């Protein structure tokens, strides 16, 4: 009766996108911190199939680039030196999914480094940095959303199940959190935590801050569901069998909140990835040399970068497909919950 | 009147709650301005301790809170260590600029969202609706940061817009009219970023609310009475769809305030955003608290305005029927 | 006859706090008294909103009456605390009007029927399943449907499931709160027969709540009529049906379909 295909398709898309980022080591040609001082701010390379003599090549190739004479940031293609693009090459060592040591990369080249999306001030490969940066940003977003939902469900279920003055108090506090513009709240929380910390500390600090900001809305939604589930006949019936509160919550009430939680997760994860990006962009997040989508954009705050090196903006676009995927998933889930409800009530009364 | 009184009380309690909350956060925070100062070898520990005592940072939290409330009542809102001045005047100058940006963006966004949303609802399933839905979906997946940075690069490369700030060089010598135009010119880009970020959400909500009303029997009846479609949609339907839209107003203000924070930093607009960021980096406690409180006041004021609109638009509230 | 349940002067008021402090009260039950003999059926008849369901919840220990006393099996249950109530509840089981709502749609038939045993910690897993299968057989649910989910059953079958799970704890008193009202006529008759058969076999006591005088006359030994939270008339089924002395009773009797009323003559006590 319930059609799953709608949201499953979106979920598949998201899983694929995350898979690419999770296996960054394979898809990225280089280590994200490896520098190449010869090629700072190299624009994205052009990949050719036809050489300067007009000959067609089956294997894509690119030309080695070198600084134009008398310039410090203008590069030109070295037309005598065509370097073929190679697939499944052996390169820098990495741990696939953080576990398996590997050396195979999807693509690369032998004589020179290839920069599909250009390089940064230290000649680090942008593509590799975007892929690795996604790991930090997405993980922070997901863990932050997990934390938020955990807090939200705990508080929402407590308020909804206990009711009375506890409910009133918790919901007033939730309103307080919702009354603040969320970015200001994020800033305020971040403001009161230490600034100069190691990347790992910063990472967990950010998850903590992000997680603490968003709990109010899921808490209110969960509370609403729990409040109405508590009065359902099947909960009453189970109470009539002598069921304890913890049994009722576990078996009957919390399962009712699952669709709300799933939808909220699909809404919160991209929002929190963005929150991480924002904090790191402003220098309040994970510091150099660890890449994250936000810190990759931080260089754009310099006017000179903005003017001359447009490809430094490319990391910003990385989040767009993820946003699309999560947005699609969230609306498909919402639609699904709507029709499921209709199907259920119609089925209940028709028989 | 009782309705407004209740709303007013709620707003006051909310602000008190927010101020206590931010104070609590600041109390559990491990570092402050003077800790940073302590790291500076040129300043002796005794000086730091003396300064701490001077600003009463060594006193317990309730005392600090009480002193802060007292200074708020005197129009100071605490003291900025980094700027060596009371917080309120600092905030006020910046808040004005943020308000200018946010309100302009809110007005423009709504002025665009209403006709677009209604048009979309009118042509449900047909070309204009589909095109608009596609466009809003496309805008929806571009986050604010990406949008603002993209616009800035566009501005820099095209030279059509100023690349940041609020005034041109030599602003002081311009005539009032020229000053106005100069500020307006500088506003274009940040306002555009804000409008584009808020527009898709607003258009979608307006469309949903109006589409629901267009299906209502009373509107079909009115249409069968021969009332022209334009009057029908802009007067009757919009009036009936007003409730969810007015509550959306408060929400849109919140979104735009948050967005403004970011856009201001990206486009170096001298609003609350850059001030807050500097205060965070300098651990300038009271400026952070003041900035957060200030944004809450804006939001509460916006919601209060929405309540007034609601009161005006919904006769049920006026007669007290909806309160039950 | 030995009285299994005695209800004495119970009242139930719901307080609703108003925004500005003034409390509004709704009185759902007012001075309600009656009793049910062991192994017999009392029908509680009344129009919707007359307080029948509130009464059912109070007797099933799912709501506390504001005042008054309920004595079940010689124990006063109105003075017990939450933990003690958990001991009493299994002996009084409630079957709700709409089985679509009283059965968790996520559960299978087997899970539903064995849930009460699980909650009570009675029997081990294998014994629970055997007991549940036996109960399903008792209420006429075919074994091959035991693993289907609640939403895949028809309304009548769901109500059989609800009765089966209520019986699983071997209660002394079964409260049927409009348990037949949502079903169509032929199914109603089947379930009514099932109930009578079970009563004969297991010696159950029923509190049968309905707005349908025909069904009350068919099933009950005694009938109580409720109006606006009060019991206005009570007596043996044939007396109430034959010589009603209240306006509501006459109205409800007049509302029942003629043919049915003659077909099911009241049972003698």
mmCIF file with all atom_site columns, N, CA and C in Angstrom, chain A residues 18 135-151 200 203-212 265 268-270 272-273 276 326:
data_model
loop_
_atom_site.group_PDB
_atom_site.id
_atom_site.type_symbol
_atom_site.label_atom_id
_atom_site.label_alt_id
_atom_site.label_comp_id
_atom_site.label_asym_id
_atom_site.label_entity_id
_atom_site.label_seq_id
_atom_site.pdbx_PDB_ins_code
_atom_site.Cartn_x
_atom_site.Cartn_y
_atom_site.Cartn_z
_atom_site.occupancy
_atom_site.B_iso_or_equiv
_atom_site.pdbx_formal_charge
_atom_site.auth_seq_id
_atom_site.auth_comp_id
_atom_site.auth_asym_id
_atom_site.auth_atom_id
_atom_site.pdbx_PDB_model_num
ATOM 1   N N  . UNK A 1 18  ? 27.542 10.326 -1.134 1.00 0.00 ? 18  UNK A N  1
ATOM 2   C CA . UNK A 1 18  ? 28.339 10.136 0.066  1.00 0.00 ? 18  UNK A CA 1
ATOM 3   C C  . UNK A 1 18  ? 29.436 9.108  -0.170 1.00 0.00 ? 18  UNK A C  1
ATOM 4   N N  . UNK A 1 135 ? 34.580 15.051 3.383  1.00 0.00 ? 135 UNK A N  1
ATOM 5   C CA . UNK A 1 135 ? 34.522 14.098 4.490  1.00 0.00 ? 135 UNK A CA 1
ATOM 6   C C  . UNK A 1 135 ? 34.313 14.818 5.810  1.00 0.00 ? 135 UNK A C  1
ATOM 7   N N  . UNK A 1 136 ? 35.086 15.887 6.023  1.00 0.00 ? 136 UNK A N  1
ATOM 8   C CA . UNK A 1 136 ? 34.962 16.649 7.266  1.00 0.00 ? 136 UNK A CA 1
ATOM 9   C C  . UNK A 1 136 ? 33.583 17.297 7.358  1.00 0.00 ? 136 UNK A C  1
ATOM 10  N N  . UNK A 1 137 ? 33.205 18.009 6.284  1.00 0.00 ? 137 UNK A N  1
ATOM 11  C CA . UNK A 1 137 ? 31.956 18.769 6.332  1.00 0.00 ? 137 UNK A CA 1
ATOM 12  C C  . UNK A 1 137 ? 30.740 17.855 6.487  1.00 0.00 ? 137 UNK A C  1
ATOM 13  N N  . UNK A 1 138 ? 30.706 16.787 5.685  1.00 0.00 ? 138 UNK A N  1
ATOM 14  C CA . UNK A 1 138 ? 29.539 15.905 5.737  1.00 0.00 ? 138 UNK A CA 1
ATOM 15  C C  . UNK A 1 138 ? 29.474 15.160 7.064  1.00 0.00 ? 138 UNK A C  1
ATOM 16  N N  . UNK A 1 139 ? 30.631 14.713 7.545  1.00 0.00 ? 139 UNK A N  1
ATOM 17  C CA . UNK A 1 139 ? 30.639 13.993 8.814  1.00 0.00 ? 139 UNK A CA 1
ATOM 18  C C  . UNK A 1 139 ? 30.182 14.918 9.942  1.00 0.00 ? 139 UNK A C  1
ATOM 19  N N  . UNK A 1 140 ? 30.681 16.159 9.909  1.00 0.00 ? 140 UNK A N  1
ATOM 20  C CA . UNK A 1 140 ? 30.266 17.113 10.938 1.00 0.00 ? 140 UNK A CA 1
ATOM 21  C C  . UNK A 1 140 ? 28.759 17.326 10.868 1.00 0.00 ? 140 UNK A C  1
ATOM 22  N N  . UNK A 1 141 ? 28.239 17.470 9.636  1.00 0.00 ? 141 UNK A N  1
ATOM 23  C CA . UNK A 1 141 ? 26.799 17.678 9.467  1.00 0.00 ? 141 UNK A CA 1
ATOM 24  C C  . UNK A 1 141 ? 26.003 16.501 9.983  1.00 0.00 ? 141 UNK A C  1
ATOM 25  N N  . UNK A 1 142 ? 26.441 15.304 9.644  1.00 0.00 ? 142 UNK A N  1
ATOM 26  C CA . UNK A 1 142 ? 25.667 14.127 10.042 1.00 0.00 ? 142 UNK A CA 1
ATOM 27  C C  . UNK A 1 142 ? 25.736 13.890 11.542 1.00 0.00 ? 142 UNK A C  1
ATOM 28  N N  . UNK A 1 143 ? 26.939 14.020 12.108 1.00 0.00 ? 143 UNK A N  1
ATOM 29  C CA . UNK A 1 143 ? 27.051 13.816 13.554 1.00 0.00 ? 143 UNK A CA 1
ATOM 30  C C  . UNK A 1 143 ? 26.287 14.912 14.301 1.00 0.00 ? 143 UNK A C  1
ATOM 31  N N  . UNK A 1 144 ? 26.379 16.142 13.776 1.00 0.00 ? 144 UNK A N  1
ATOM 32  C CA . UNK A 1 144 ? 25.635 17.235 14.402 1.00 0.00 ? 144 UNK A CA 1
ATOM 33  C C  . UNK A 1 144 ? 24.142 16.963 14.363 1.00 0.00 ? 144 UNK A C  1
ATOM 34  N N  . UNK A 1 145 ? 23.664 16.502 13.209 1.00 0.00 ? 145 UNK A N  1
ATOM 35  C CA . UNK A 1 145 ? 22.232 16.197 13.088 1.00 0.00 ? 145 UNK A CA 1
ATOM 36  C C  . UNK A 1 145 ? 21.860 15.055 14.022 1.00 0.00 ? 145 UNK A C  1
ATOM 37  N N  . UNK A 1 146 ? 22.752 14.046 14.113 1.00 0.00 ? 146 UNK A N  1
ATOM 38  C CA . UNK A 1 146 ? 22.483 12.934 15.023 1.00 0.00 ? 146 UNK A CA 1
ATOM 39  C C  . UNK A 1 146 ? 22.357 13.420 16.459 1.00 0.00 ? 146 UNK A C  1
ATOM 40  N N  . UNK A 1 147 ? 23.280 14.285 16.852 1.00 0.00 ? 147 UNK A N  1
ATOM 41  C CA . UNK A 1 147 ? 23.261 14.814 18.218 1.00 0.00 ? 147 UNK A CA 1
ATOM 42  C C  . UNK A 1 147 ? 21.987 15.621 18.465 1.00 0.00 ? 147 UNK A C  1
ATOM 43  N N  . UNK A 1 148 ? 21.675 16.492 17.487 1.00 0.00 ? 148 UNK A N  1
ATOM 44  C CA . UNK A 1 148 ? 20.472 17.309 17.613 1.00 0.00 ? 148 UNK A CA 1
ATOM 45  C C  . UNK A 1 148 ? 19.225 16.439 17.755 1.00 0.00 ? 148 UNK A C  1
ATOM 46  N N  . UNK A 1 149 ? 19.133 15.401 16.913 1.00 0.00 ? 149 UNK A N  1
ATOM 47  C CA . UNK A 1 149 ? 17.947 14.547 16.960 1.00 0.00 ? 149 UNK A CA 1
ATOM 48  C C  . UNK A 1 149 ? 17.891 13.789 18.282 1.00 0.00 ? 149 UNK A C  1
ATOM 49  N N  . UNK A 1 150 ? 19.058 13.365 18.764 1.00 0.00 ? 150 UNK A N  1
ATOM 50  C CA . UNK A 1 150 ? 19.091 12.658 20.040 1.00 0.00 ? 150 UNK A CA 1
ATOM 51  C C  . UNK A 1 150 ? 18.549 13.560 21.153 1.00 0.00 ? 150 UNK A C  1
ATOM 52  N N  . UNK A 1 151 ? 19.085 14.790 21.189 1.00 0.00 ? 151 UNK A N  1
ATOM 53  C CA . UNK A 1 151 ? 18.615 15.740 22.208 1.00 0.00 ? 151 UNK A CA 1
ATOM 54  C C  . UNK A 1 151 ? 17.134 16.020 21.995 1.00 0.00 ? 151 UNK A C  1
ATOM 55  N N  . UNK A 1 200 ? 41.222 18.351 15.474 1.00 0.00 ? 200 UNK A N  1
ATOM 56  C CA . UNK A 1 200 ? 40.306 17.326 15.984 1.00 0.00 ? 200 UNK A CA 1
ATOM 57  C C  . UNK A 1 200 ? 39.381 17.911 17.039 1.00 0.00 ? 200 UNK A C  1
ATOM 58  N N  . UNK A 1 203 ? 36.857 20.062 15.406 1.00 0.00 ? 203 UNK A N  1
ATOM 59  C CA . UNK A 1 203 ? 35.835 19.267 14.747 1.00 0.00 ? 203 UNK A CA 1
ATOM 60  C C  . UNK A 1 203 ? 34.729 18.871 15.730 1.00 0.00 ? 203 UNK A C  1
ATOM 61  N N  . UNK A 1 204 ? 35.146 18.366 16.901 1.00 0.00 ? 204 UNK A N  1
ATOM 62  C CA . UNK A 1 204 ? 34.128 17.931 17.860 1.00 0.00 ? 204 UNK A CA 1
ATOM 63  C C  . UNK A 1 204 ? 33.423 19.113 18.507 1.00 0.00 ? 204 UNK A C  1
ATOM 64  N N  . UNK A 1 205 ? 34.167 20.196 18.660 1.00 0.00 ? 205 UNK A N  1
ATOM 65  C CA . UNK A 1 205 ? 33.570 21.413 19.197 1.00 0.00 ? 205 UNK A CA 1
ATOM 66  C C  . UNK A 1 205 ? 32.437 21.883 18.299 1.00 0.00 ? 205 UNK A C  1
ATOM 67  N N  . UNK A 1 206 ? 32.700 21.826 16.987 1.00 0.00 ? 206 UNK A N  1
ATOM 68  C CA . UNK A 1 206 ? 31.702 22.284 16.023 1.00 0.00 ? 206 UNK A CA 1
ATOM 69  C C  . UNK A 1 206 ? 30.480 21.379 16.044 1.00 0.00 ? 206 UNK A C  1
ATOM 70  N N  . UNK A 1 207 ? 30.714 20.079 16.130 1.00 0.00 ? 207 UNK A N  1
ATOM 71  C CA . UNK A 1 207 ? 29.581 19.156 16.199 1.00 0.00 ? 207 UNK A CA 1
ATOM 72  C C  . UNK A 1 207 ? 28.739 19.469 17.422 1.00 0.00 ? 207 UNK A C  1
ATOM 73  N N  . UNK A 1 208 ? 29.426 19.735 18.521 1.00 0.00 ? 208 UNK A N  1
ATOM 74  C CA . UNK A 1 208 ? 28.737 20.057 19.764 1.00 0.00 ? 208 UNK A CA 1
ATOM 75  C C  . UNK A 1 208 ? 27.883 21.315 19.602 1.00 0.00 ? 208 UNK A C  1
ATOM 76  N N  . UNK A 1 209 ? 28.491 22.344 19.019 1.00 0.00 ? 209 UNK A N  1
ATOM 77  C CA . UNK A 1 209 ? 27.786 23.616 18.861 1.00 0.00 ? 209 UNK A CA 1
ATOM 78  C C  . UNK A 1 209 ? 26.594 23.456 17.917 1.00 0.00 ? 209 UNK A C  1
ATOM 79  N N  . UNK A 1 210 ? 26.854 22.827 16.768 1.00 0.00 ? 210 UNK A N  1
ATOM 80  C CA . UNK A 1 210 ? 25.782 22.643 15.794 1.00 0.00 ? 210 UNK A CA 1
ATOM 81  C C  . UNK A 1 210 ? 24.668 21.793 16.402 1.00 0.00 ? 210 UNK A C  1
ATOM 82  N N  . UNK A 1 211 ? 25.087 20.732 17.116 1.00 0.00 ? 211 UNK A N  1
ATOM 83  C CA . UNK A 1 211 ? 24.102 19.831 17.696 1.00 0.00 ? 211 UNK A CA 1
ATOM 84  C C  . UNK A 1 211 ? 23.239 20.524 18.734 1.00 0.00 ? 211 UNK A C  1
ATOM 85  N N  . UNK A 1 212 ? 23.821 21.476 19.446 1.00 0.00 ? 212 UNK A N  1
ATOM 86  C CA . UNK A 1 212 ? 23.073 22.129 20.518 1.00 0.00 ? 212 UNK A CA 1
ATOM 87  C C  . UNK A 1 212 ? 22.125 23.195 19.990 1.00 0.00 ? 212 UNK A C  1
ATOM 88  N N  . UNK A 1 265 ? 15.804 14.475 9.890  1.00 0.00 ? 265 UNK A N  1
ATOM 89  C CA . UNK A 1 265 ? 17.203 14.172 9.577  1.00 0.00 ? 265 UNK A CA 1
ATOM 90  C C  . UNK A 1 265 ? 17.533 14.655 8.172  1.00 0.00 ? 265 UNK A C  1
ATOM 91  N N  . UNK A 1 268 ? 17.834 18.358 8.405  1.00 0.00 ? 268 UNK A N  1
ATOM 92  C CA . UNK A 1 268 ? 18.899 18.904 9.256  1.00 0.00 ? 268 UNK A CA 1
ATOM 93  C C  . UNK A 1 268 ? 20.302 18.665 8.708  1.00 0.00 ? 268 UNK A C  1
ATOM 94  N N  . UNK A 1 269 ? 20.543 17.488 8.120  1.00 0.00 ? 269 UNK A N  1
ATOM 95  C CA . UNK A 1 269 ? 21.915 17.187 7.693  1.00 0.00 ? 269 UNK A CA 1
ATOM 96  C C  . UNK A 1 269 ? 22.467 18.263 6.750  1.00 0.00 ? 269 UNK A C  1
ATOM 97  N N  . UNK A 1 270 ? 21.768 18.595 5.644  1.00 0.00 ? 270 UNK A N  1
ATOM 98  C CA . UNK A 1 270 ? 22.358 19.620 4.770  1.00 0.00 ? 270 UNK A CA 1
ATOM 99  C C  . UNK A 1 270 ? 22.480 20.965 5.464  1.00 0.00 ? 270 UNK A C  1
ATOM 100 N N  . UNK A 1 272 ? 23.128 21.490 8.525  1.00 0.00 ? 272 UNK A N  1
ATOM 101 C CA . UNK A 1 272 ? 24.261 21.474 9.435  1.00 0.00 ? 272 UNK A CA 1
ATOM 102 C C  . UNK A 1 272 ? 25.588 21.396 8.681  1.00 0.00 ? 272 UNK A C  1
ATOM 103 N N  . UNK A 1 273 ? 25.559 20.755 7.513  1.00 0.00 ? 273 UNK A N  1
ATOM 104 C CA . UNK A 1 273 ? 26.761 20.794 6.675  1.00 0.00 ? 273 UNK A CA 1
ATOM 105 C C  . UNK A 1 273 ? 27.055 22.254 6.338  1.00 0.00 ? 273 UNK A C  1
ATOM 106 N N  . UNK A 1 276 ? 28.536 24.055 9.292  1.00 0.00 ? 276 UNK A N  1
ATOM 107 C CA . UNK A 1 276 ? 29.980 23.805 9.405  1.00 0.00 ? 276 UNK A CA 1
ATOM 108 C C  . UNK A 1 276 ? 30.737 24.658 8.401  1.00 0.00 ? 276 UNK A C  1
ATOM 109 N N  . UNK A 1 326 ? 19.254 15.847 -0.542 1.00 0.00 ? 326 UNK A N  1
ATOM 110 C CA . UNK A 1 326 ? 18.572 15.847 0.749  1.00 0.00 ? 326 UNK A CA 1
ATOM 111 C C  . UNK A 1 326 ? 17.211 16.535 0.659  1.00 0.00 ? 326 UNK A C  1
#
